[in-house]
Short mmCIF file of C-alpha atoms in Angstrom, two decimals:
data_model
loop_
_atom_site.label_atom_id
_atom_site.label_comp_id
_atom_site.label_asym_id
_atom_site.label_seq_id
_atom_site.Cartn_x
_atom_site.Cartn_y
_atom_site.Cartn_z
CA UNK A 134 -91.27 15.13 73.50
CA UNK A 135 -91.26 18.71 72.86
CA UNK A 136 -91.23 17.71 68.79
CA UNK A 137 -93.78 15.28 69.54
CA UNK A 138 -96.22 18.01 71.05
CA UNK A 139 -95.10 20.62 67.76
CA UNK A 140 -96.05 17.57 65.33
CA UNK A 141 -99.57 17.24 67.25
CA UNK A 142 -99.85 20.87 67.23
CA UNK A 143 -99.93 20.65 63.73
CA UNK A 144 -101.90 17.96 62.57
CA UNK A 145 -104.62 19.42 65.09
CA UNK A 146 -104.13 22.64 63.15
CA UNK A 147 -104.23 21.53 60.08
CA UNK A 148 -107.53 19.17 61.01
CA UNK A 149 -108.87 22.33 62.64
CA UNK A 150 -108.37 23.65 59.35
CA UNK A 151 -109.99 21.20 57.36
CA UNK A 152 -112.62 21.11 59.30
CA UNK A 153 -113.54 24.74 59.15
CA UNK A 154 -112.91 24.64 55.30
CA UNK A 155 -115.41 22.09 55.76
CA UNK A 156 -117.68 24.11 57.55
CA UNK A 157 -117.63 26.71 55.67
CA UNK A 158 -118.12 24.54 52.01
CA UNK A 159 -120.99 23.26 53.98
CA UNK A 160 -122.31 26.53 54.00
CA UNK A 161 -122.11 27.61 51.08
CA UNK A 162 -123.48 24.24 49.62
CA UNK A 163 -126.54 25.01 51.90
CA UNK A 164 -126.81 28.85 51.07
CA UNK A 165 -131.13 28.75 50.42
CA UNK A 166 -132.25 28.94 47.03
CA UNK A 167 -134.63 32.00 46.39
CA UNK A 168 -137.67 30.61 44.04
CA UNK A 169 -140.10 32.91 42.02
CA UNK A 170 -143.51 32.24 42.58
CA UNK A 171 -146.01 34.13 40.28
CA UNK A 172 -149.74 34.15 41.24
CA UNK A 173 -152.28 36.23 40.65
CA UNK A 174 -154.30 38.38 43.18
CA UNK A 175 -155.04 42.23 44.17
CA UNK A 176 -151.81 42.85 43.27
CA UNK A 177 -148.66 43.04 45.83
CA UNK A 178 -149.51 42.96 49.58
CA UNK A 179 -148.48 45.92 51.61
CA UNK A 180 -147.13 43.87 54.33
CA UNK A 181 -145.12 41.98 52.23
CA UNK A 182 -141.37 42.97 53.41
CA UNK A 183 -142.68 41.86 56.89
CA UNK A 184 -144.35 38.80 55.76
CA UNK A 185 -140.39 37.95 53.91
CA UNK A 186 -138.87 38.53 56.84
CA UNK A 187 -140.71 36.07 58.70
CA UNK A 188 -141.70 33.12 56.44
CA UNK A 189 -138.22 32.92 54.55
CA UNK A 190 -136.32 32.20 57.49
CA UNK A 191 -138.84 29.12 58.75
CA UNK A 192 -138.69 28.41 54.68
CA UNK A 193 -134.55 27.83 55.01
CA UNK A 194 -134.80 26.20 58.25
CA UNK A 195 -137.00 23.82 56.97
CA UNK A 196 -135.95 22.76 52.91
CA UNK A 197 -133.18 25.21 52.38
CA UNK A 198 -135.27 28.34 50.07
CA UNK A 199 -136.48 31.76 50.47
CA UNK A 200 -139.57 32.80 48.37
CA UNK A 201 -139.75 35.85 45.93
CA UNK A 202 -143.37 36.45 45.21
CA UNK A 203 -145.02 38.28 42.33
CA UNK A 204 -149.05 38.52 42.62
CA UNK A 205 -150.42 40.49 39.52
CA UNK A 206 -153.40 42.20 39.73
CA UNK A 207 -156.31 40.64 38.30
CA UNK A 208 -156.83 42.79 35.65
CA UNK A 209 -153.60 42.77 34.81
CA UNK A 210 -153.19 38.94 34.73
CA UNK A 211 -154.11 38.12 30.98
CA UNK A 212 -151.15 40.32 29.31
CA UNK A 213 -148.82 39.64 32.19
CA UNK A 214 -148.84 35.87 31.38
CA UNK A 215 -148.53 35.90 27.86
CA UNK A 216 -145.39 38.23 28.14
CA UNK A 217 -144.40 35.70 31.10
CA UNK A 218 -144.82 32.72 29.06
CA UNK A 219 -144.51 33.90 25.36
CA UNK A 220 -140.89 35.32 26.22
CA UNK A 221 -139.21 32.43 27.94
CA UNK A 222 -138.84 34.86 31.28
CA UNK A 223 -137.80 32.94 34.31
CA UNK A 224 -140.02 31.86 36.83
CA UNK A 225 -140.01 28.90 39.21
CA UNK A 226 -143.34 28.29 40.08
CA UNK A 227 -146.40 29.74 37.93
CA UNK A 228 -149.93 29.39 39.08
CA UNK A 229 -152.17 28.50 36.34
CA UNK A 230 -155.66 27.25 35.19
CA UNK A 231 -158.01 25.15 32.86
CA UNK A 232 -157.94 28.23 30.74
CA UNK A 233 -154.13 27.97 30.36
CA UNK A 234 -153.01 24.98 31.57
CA UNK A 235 -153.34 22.40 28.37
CA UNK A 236 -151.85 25.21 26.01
CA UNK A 237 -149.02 25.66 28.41
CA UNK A 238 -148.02 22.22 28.51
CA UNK A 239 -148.36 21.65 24.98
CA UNK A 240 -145.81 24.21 24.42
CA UNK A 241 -143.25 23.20 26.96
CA UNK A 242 -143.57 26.03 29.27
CA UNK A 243 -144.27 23.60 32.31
CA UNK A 244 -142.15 20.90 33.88
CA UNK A 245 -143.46 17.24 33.87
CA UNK A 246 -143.46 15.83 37.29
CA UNK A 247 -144.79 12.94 37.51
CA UNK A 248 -141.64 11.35 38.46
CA UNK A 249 -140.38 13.62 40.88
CA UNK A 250 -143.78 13.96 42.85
CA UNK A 251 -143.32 10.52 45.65
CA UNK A 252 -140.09 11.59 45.80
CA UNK A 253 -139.94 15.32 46.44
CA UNK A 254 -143.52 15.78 48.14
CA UNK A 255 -144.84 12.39 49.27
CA UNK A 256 -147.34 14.05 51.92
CA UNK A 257 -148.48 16.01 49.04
CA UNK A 258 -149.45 12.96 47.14
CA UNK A 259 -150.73 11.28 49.21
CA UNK A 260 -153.07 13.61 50.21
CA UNK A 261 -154.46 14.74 47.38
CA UNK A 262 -157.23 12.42 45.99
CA UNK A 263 -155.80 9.94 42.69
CA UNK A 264 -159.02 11.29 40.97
CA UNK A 265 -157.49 14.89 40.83
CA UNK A 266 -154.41 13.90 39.96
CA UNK A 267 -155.60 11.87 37.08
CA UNK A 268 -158.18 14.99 36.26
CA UNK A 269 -154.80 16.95 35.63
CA UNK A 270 -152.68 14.38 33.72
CA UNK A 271 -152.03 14.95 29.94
CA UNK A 272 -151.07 12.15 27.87
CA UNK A 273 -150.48 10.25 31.04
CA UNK A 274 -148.07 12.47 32.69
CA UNK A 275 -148.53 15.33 35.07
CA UNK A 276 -147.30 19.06 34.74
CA UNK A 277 -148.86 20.83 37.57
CA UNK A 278 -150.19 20.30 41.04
CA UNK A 279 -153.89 20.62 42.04
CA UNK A 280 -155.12 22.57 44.64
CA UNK A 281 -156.53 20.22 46.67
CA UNK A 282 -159.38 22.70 47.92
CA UNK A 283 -162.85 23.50 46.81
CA UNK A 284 -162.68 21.05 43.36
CA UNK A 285 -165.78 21.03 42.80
CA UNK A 286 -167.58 23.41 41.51
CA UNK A 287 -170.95 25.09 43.78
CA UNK A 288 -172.27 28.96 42.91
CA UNK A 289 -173.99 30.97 45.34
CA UNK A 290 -176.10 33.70 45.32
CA UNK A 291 -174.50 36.43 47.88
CA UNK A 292 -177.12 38.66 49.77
CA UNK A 293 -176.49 41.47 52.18
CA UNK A 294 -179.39 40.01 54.86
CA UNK A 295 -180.05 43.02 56.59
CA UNK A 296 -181.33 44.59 52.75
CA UNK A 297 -183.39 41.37 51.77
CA UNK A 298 -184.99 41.53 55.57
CA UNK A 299 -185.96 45.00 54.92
CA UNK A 300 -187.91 44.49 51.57
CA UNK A 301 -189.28 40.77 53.22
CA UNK A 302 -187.25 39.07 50.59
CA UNK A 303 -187.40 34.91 51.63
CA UNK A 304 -183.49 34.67 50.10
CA UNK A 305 -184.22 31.01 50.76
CA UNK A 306 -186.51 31.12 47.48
CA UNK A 307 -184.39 33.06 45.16
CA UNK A 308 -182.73 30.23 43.34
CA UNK A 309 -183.56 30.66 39.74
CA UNK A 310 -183.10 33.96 37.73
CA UNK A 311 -187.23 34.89 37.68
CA UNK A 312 -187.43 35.24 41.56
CA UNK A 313 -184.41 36.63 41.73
CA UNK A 314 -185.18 39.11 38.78
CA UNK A 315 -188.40 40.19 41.04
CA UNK A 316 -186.29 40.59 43.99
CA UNK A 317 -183.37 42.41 43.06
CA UNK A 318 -186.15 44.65 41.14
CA UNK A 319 -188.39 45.54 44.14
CA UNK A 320 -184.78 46.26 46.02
CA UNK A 321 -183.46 48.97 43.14
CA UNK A 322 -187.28 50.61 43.53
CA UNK A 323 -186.53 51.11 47.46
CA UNK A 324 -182.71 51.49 47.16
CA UNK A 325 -182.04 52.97 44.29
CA UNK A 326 -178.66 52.25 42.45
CA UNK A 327 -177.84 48.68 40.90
CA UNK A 328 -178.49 46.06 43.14
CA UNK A 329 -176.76 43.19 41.50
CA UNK A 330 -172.63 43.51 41.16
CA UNK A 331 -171.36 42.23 38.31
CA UNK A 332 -167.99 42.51 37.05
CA UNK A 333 -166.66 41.60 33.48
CA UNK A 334 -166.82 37.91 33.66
CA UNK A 335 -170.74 38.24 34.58
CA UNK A 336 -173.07 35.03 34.56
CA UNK A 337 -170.72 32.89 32.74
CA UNK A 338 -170.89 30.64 35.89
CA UNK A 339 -174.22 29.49 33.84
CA UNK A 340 -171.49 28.02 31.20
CA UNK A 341 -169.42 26.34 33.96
CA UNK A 342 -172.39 24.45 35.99
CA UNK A 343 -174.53 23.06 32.62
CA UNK A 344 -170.73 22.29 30.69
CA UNK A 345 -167.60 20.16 30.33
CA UNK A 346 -165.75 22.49 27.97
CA UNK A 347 -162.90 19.51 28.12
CA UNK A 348 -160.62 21.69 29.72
CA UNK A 349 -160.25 23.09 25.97
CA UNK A 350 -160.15 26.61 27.50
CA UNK A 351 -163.21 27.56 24.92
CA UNK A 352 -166.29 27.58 26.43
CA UNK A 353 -168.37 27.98 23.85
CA UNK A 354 -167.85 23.90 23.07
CA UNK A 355 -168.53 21.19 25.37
CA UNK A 356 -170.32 17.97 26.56
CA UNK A 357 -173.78 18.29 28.90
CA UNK A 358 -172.17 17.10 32.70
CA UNK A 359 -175.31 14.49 32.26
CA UNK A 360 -175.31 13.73 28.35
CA UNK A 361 -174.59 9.79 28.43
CA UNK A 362 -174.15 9.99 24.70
CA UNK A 363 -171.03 12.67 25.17
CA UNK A 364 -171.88 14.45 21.95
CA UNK A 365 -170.04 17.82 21.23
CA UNK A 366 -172.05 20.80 21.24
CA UNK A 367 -172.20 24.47 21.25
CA UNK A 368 -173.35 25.53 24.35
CA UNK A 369 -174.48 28.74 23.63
CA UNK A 370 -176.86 27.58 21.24
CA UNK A 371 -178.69 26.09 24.82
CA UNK A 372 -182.36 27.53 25.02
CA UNK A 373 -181.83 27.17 28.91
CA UNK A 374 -179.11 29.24 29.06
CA UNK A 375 -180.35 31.82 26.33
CA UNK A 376 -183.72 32.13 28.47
CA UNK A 377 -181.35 33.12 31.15
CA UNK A 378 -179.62 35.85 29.55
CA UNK A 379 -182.84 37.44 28.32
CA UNK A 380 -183.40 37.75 31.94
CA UNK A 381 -180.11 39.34 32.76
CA UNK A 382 -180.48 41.33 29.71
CA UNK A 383 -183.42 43.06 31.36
CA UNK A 384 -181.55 43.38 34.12
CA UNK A 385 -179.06 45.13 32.55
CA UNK A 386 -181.08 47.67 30.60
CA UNK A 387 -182.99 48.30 33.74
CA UNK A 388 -180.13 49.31 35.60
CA UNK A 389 -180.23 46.33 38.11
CA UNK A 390 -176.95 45.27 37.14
CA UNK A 391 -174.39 48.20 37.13
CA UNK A 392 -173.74 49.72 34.40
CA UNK A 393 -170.10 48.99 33.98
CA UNK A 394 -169.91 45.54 34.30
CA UNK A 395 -168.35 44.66 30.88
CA UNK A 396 -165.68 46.49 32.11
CA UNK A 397 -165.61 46.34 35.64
CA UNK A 398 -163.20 44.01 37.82
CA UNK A 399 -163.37 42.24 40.47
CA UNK A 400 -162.43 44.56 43.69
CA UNK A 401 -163.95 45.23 46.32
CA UNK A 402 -166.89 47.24 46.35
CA UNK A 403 -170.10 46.89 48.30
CA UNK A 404 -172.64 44.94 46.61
CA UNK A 405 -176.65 43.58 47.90
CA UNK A 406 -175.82 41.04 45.97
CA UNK A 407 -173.93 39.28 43.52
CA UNK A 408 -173.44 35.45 42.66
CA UNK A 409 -169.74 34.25 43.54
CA UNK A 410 -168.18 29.97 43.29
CA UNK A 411 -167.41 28.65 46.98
CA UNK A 412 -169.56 27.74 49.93
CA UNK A 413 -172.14 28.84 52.27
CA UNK A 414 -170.03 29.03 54.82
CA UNK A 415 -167.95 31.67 53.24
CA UNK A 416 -170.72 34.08 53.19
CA UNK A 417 -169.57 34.74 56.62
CA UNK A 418 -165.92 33.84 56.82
CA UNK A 419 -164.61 35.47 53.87
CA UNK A 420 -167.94 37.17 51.44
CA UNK A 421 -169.33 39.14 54.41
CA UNK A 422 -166.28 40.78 55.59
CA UNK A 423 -165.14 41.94 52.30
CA UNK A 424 -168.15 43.12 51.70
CA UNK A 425 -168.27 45.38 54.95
CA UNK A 426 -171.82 43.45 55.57
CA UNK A 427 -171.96 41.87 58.91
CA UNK A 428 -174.76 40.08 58.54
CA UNK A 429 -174.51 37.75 54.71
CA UNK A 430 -176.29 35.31 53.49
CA UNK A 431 -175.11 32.52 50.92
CA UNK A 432 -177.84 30.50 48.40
CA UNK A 433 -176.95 27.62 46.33
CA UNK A 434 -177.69 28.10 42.97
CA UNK A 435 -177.64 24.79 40.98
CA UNK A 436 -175.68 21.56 41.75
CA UNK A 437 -172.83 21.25 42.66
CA UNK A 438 -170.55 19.38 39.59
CA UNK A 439 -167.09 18.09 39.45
CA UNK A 440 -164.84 17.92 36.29
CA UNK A 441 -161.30 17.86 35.18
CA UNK A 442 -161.95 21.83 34.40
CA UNK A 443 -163.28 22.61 37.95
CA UNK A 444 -160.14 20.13 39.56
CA UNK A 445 -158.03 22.23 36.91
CA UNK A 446 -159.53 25.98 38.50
CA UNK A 447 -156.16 25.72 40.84
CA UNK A 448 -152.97 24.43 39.45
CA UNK A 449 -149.05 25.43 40.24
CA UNK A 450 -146.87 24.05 37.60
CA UNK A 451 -143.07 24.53 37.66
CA UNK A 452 -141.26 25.71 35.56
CA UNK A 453 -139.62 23.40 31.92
CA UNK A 454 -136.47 25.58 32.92
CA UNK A 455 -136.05 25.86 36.66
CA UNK A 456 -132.80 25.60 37.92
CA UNK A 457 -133.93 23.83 41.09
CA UNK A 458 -137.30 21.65 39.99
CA UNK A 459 -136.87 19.38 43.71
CA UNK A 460 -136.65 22.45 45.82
CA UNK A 461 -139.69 24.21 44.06
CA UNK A 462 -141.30 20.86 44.56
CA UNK A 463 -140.67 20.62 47.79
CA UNK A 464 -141.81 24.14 48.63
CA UNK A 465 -145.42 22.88 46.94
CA UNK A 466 -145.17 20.00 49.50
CA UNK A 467 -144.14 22.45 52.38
CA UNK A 468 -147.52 24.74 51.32
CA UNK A 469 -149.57 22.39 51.69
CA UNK A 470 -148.93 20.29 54.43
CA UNK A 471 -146.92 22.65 57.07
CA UNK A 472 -150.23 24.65 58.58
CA UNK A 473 -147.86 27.35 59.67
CA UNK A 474 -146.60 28.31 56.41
CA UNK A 475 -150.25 28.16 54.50
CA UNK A 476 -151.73 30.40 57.25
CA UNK A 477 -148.61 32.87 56.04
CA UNK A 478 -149.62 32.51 52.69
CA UNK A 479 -153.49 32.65 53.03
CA UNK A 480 -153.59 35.36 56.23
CA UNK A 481 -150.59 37.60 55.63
CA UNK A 482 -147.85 38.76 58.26
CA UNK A 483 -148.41 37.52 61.48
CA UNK A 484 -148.69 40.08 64.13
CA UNK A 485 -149.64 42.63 61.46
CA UNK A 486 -152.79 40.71 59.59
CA UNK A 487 -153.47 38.41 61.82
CA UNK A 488 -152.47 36.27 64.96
CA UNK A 489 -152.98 33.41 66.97
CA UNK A 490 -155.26 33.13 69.92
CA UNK A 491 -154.96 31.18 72.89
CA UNK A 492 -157.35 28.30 71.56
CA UNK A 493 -155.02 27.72 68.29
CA UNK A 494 -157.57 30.04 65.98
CA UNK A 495 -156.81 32.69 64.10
CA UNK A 496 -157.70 36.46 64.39
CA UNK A 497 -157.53 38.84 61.54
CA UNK A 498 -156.14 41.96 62.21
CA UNK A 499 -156.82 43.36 58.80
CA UNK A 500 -158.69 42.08 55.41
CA UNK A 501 -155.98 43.93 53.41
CA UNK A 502 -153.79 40.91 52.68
CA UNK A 503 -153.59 40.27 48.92
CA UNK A 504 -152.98 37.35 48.02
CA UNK A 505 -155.32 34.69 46.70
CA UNK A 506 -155.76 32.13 49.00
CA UNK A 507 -157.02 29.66 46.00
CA UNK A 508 -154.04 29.89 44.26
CA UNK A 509 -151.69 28.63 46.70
CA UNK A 510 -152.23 25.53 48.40
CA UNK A 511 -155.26 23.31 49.74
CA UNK A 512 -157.36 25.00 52.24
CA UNK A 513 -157.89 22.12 54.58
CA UNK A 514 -154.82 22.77 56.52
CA UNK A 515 -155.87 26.17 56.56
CA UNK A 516 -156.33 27.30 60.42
CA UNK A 517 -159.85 28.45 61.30
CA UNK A 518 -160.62 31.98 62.23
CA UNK A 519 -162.35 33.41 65.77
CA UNK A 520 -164.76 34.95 64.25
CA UNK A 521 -167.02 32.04 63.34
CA UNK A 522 -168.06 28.67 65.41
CA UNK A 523 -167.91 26.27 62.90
CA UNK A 524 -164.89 24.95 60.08
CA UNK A 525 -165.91 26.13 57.07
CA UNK A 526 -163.96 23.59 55.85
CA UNK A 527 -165.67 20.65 56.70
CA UNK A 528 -168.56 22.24 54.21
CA UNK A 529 -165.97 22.46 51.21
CA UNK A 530 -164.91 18.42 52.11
CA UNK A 531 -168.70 17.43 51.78
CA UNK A 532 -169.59 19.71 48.58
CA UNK A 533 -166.38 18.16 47.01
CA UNK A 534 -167.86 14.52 48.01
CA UNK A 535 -171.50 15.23 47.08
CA UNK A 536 -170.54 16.58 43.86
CA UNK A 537 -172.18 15.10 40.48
CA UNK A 538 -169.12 14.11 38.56
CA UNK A 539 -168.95 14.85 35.00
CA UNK A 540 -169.55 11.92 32.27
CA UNK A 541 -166.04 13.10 30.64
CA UNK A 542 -164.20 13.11 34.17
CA UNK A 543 -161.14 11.30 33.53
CA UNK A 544 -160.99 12.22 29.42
CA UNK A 545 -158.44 14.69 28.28
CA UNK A 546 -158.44 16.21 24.85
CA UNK A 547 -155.13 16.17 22.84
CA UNK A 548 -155.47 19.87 21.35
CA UNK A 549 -151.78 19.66 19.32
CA UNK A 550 -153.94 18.79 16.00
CA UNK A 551 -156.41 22.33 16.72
CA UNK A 552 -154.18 24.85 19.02
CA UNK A 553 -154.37 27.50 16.05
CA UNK A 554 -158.33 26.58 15.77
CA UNK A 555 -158.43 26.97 19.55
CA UNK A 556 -156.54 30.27 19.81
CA UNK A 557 -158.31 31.27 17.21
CA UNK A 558 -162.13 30.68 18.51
CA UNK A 559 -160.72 31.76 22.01
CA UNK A 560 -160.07 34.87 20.79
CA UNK A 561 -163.43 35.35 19.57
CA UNK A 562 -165.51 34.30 22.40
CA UNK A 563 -162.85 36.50 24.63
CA UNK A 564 -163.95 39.60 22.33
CA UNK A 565 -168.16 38.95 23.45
CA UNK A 566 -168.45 37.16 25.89
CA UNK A 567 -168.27 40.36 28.82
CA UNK A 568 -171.11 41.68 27.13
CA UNK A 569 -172.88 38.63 26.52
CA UNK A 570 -172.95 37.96 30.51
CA UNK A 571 -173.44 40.74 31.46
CA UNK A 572 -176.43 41.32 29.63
CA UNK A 573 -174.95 44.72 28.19
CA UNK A 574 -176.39 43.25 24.48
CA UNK A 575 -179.32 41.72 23.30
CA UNK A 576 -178.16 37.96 23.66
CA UNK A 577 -180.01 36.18 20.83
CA UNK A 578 -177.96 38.64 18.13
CA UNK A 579 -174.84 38.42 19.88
CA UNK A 580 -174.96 34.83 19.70
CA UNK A 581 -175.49 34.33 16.15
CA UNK A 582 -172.98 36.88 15.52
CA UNK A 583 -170.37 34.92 17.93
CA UNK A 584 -171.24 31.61 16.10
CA UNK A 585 -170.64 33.03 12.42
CA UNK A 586 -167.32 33.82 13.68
CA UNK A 587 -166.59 31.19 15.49
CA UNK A 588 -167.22 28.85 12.17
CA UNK A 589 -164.73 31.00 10.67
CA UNK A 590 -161.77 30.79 12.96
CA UNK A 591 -162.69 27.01 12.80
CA UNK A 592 -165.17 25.80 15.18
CA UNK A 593 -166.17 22.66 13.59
CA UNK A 594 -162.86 21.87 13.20
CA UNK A 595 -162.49 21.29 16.86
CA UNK A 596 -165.89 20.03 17.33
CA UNK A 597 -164.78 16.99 14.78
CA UNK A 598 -161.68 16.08 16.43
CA UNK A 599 -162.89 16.11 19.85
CA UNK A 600 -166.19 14.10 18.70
CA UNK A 601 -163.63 11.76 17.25
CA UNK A 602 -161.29 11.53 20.14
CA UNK A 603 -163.99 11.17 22.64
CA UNK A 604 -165.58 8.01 20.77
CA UNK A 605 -162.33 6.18 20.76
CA UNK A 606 -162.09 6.13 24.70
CA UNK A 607 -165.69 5.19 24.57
#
């Protein structure tokens, strides 16, 4: 008996044993995996050790990863992503852009996904519309996810109302550059100073809403949104748009626009006005307040237009290299479906930039949280604030269903016979085009002397193929 009870002491030992070694393989099998996410924004968050230590935990408890984040600044952005992606450095998740996004896949810095995407995120799927996943396929595969958020593309004209109510300016009116050259003109004669903030990417919104560059990330070639004939043009060489720039041109040289605004970025200054992509809605919600102007007022300027570029103004693409391509998937899932962890990623720390209120809202503490609420995930799970009665939301949703689609929605350019052509002409428009929009330089000259060059690095080159590519799908 008494061996009996040693023998049983033993095996329950040893299975005691086992089962801890168990335990603890367990463990270490389920240790989180830490991904790098790199967006860009105003630059690291000053909350951000507080933000860590509250989001990674739910991120562990919920699909096993912590987050590293890295959020360049936005003048920074350009060079830090061609060291990022020129150099093979490691990254998980990158966000990216119609700018980047083609030229990144075609030289296997992104992961494709298509397979992985009903398996890892299936909410995320099937949430975001098939036309936006199809807007950022290439060659029938997809490298990136969209953010499902404001995807098409509306600009506003941005007023602080209390200024325009002073100098009995109907803002209402003000939707084409004449009125709006009177107005702002009449304000700088009371005010003083330059009315209209512009930083170094300037008007070039007027590219964006007349345009489909084909998501070649030149804008200076393109297709009219409404031109059934799809021919391939320069759209510089538009008398619409070059009427236009005289008019900011004036602006310019009168002082109406600041004076650094081939130079200046994008922070936050106070402005009367200045023309910004989003919706009305925003003008209190997000353009007021970082304004310091209470009282803001929001204009439509133009149609609102959707294309594979605008669908393409939000991507996150993971990583050709990433050690763990499910998990980082997964996360992209979590982001945009778990309304907990977007309103971490959109508001900040909890408790320190904002916090809940008793009716499920959302109360900002501070407007000091950095990161770039586009570039992360869709806004419609995105909790409302207290600040406002309405859900500015449900204005993006019926912009994005309004909007007047493209006639080369759905086309995507193969660019592997022109990427030297591309970078090429890139590089020249990227050299004027600040000045051009900002009206620093007489337009008219700068333009011929941007289309000399661009022959040269091989404009016509690209014009030919995608001519030719686009009248094979025809």
């Amino acid at each position: 008996m008494k061996k009996r009870q040693i023998l049983t002491l033993g095996l329950s030992v040893a299975m005691t044993t086992g089962m801890m070694a168990g335990v603890v393989s367990a463990n270490a099998a389920e240790d989180p995996v830490t991904l790098k996410w790199i967006q860009v924004g105003g630059g690291m968050p000053k909350t951000y050790d507080e933000w860590l230590d509250q989001i990674n935990p739910y991120l562990e408890e919920k699909i096993g990863v912590n987050v590293e984040m890295e959020i360049v600044p936005w003048g920074d952005w350009d060079n830090r992503r061609n060291v990022i992606t020129n150099s093979g450095e490691y990254f998980d998740i990158l966000f990216t852009d119609q700018n980047r996004y083609g030229s990144e896949v075609s030289t296997g810095v992104l992961l494709d996904i298509t397979d992985m995407l009903e398996e890892n995120a299936p909410e995320l799927y099937k949430m975001i519309p098939e036309d936006y996943w199809n807007a950022v396929e290439i060659d029938g595969k997809v490298y990136g996810v969209p953010t499902y958020k404001d995807s098409s593309l509306s600009e506003f004209f941005v007023w602080d109302q209390d200024i325009a109510d002073k100098y009995e300016i109907d803002v209402e009116k003000v939707t084409d550059f004449e009125s709006l050259y009177t107005a702002l003109k009449t304000i700088k004669e009371g005010e003083g100073g330059s009315p209209y903030f512009m930083s170094k990417n300037g008007a070039n919104f007027l590219l964006n809403l007349s345009y489909d560059d084909l998501s070649s990330g030149l804008p200076a070639i393109g297709v009219k949104y409404d031109d059934e004939t799809m021919t391939v043009v320069n759209p510089l060489n538009d008398e619409e748009l070059l009427s236009k720039l005289d008019i900011i041109h004036q602006m310019y040289q009168e002082g109406i626009i600041n004076g650094d605004a081939p130079t200046a970025d994008d922070s936050s200054k106070y402005a009367t006005f200045f023309a910004a992509q989003g919706w009305s809605g925003a003008a209190k919600t997000t353009w007021g307040p970082n304004n310091g102007v209470e009282n803001c007022t929001a204009v439509q300027y133009g149609d609102t237009v959707v294309s594979n570029t605008t669908v393409r103004g939000s991507i996150n693409g993971i990583y050709s290299g990433c050690e763990h391509p499910d998990k980082a998937l997964e996360l992209l899932n979590l982001v945009n479906t778990d309304s907990k962890v977007r309103d971490w990623f959109y508001y900040g720390a909890e408790g320190v930039d904002f916090e809940y209120t008793e009716d499920n809202k959302v109360h900002r503490l501070s407007t000091d949280w950095k990161m770039a609420g586009y570039t992360q995930g869709t806004f419609f799970n995105v909790t409302q604030t207290d600040d406002v009665d309405f859900n500015q939301w449900d204005e993006v949703k019926e912009l994005n269903e309004n909007a007047k689609p493209s006639v080369m929605i759905g086309f995507n350019l193969d660019t592997s016979e022109i990427e030297t052509e591309l970078a090429n002409c890139r590089a020249v428009y990227e050299k004027y085009y600040s000045e051009l929009f900002t009206g620093a330089r007489e337009p008219r000259e700068m333009v011929e002397t941007i289309n000399e060059e661009l022959e040269k690095a091989g404009w016509e080159t690209i014009r030919e193929e995608a001519q030719k590519q686009i009248d094979a799908q025809k």
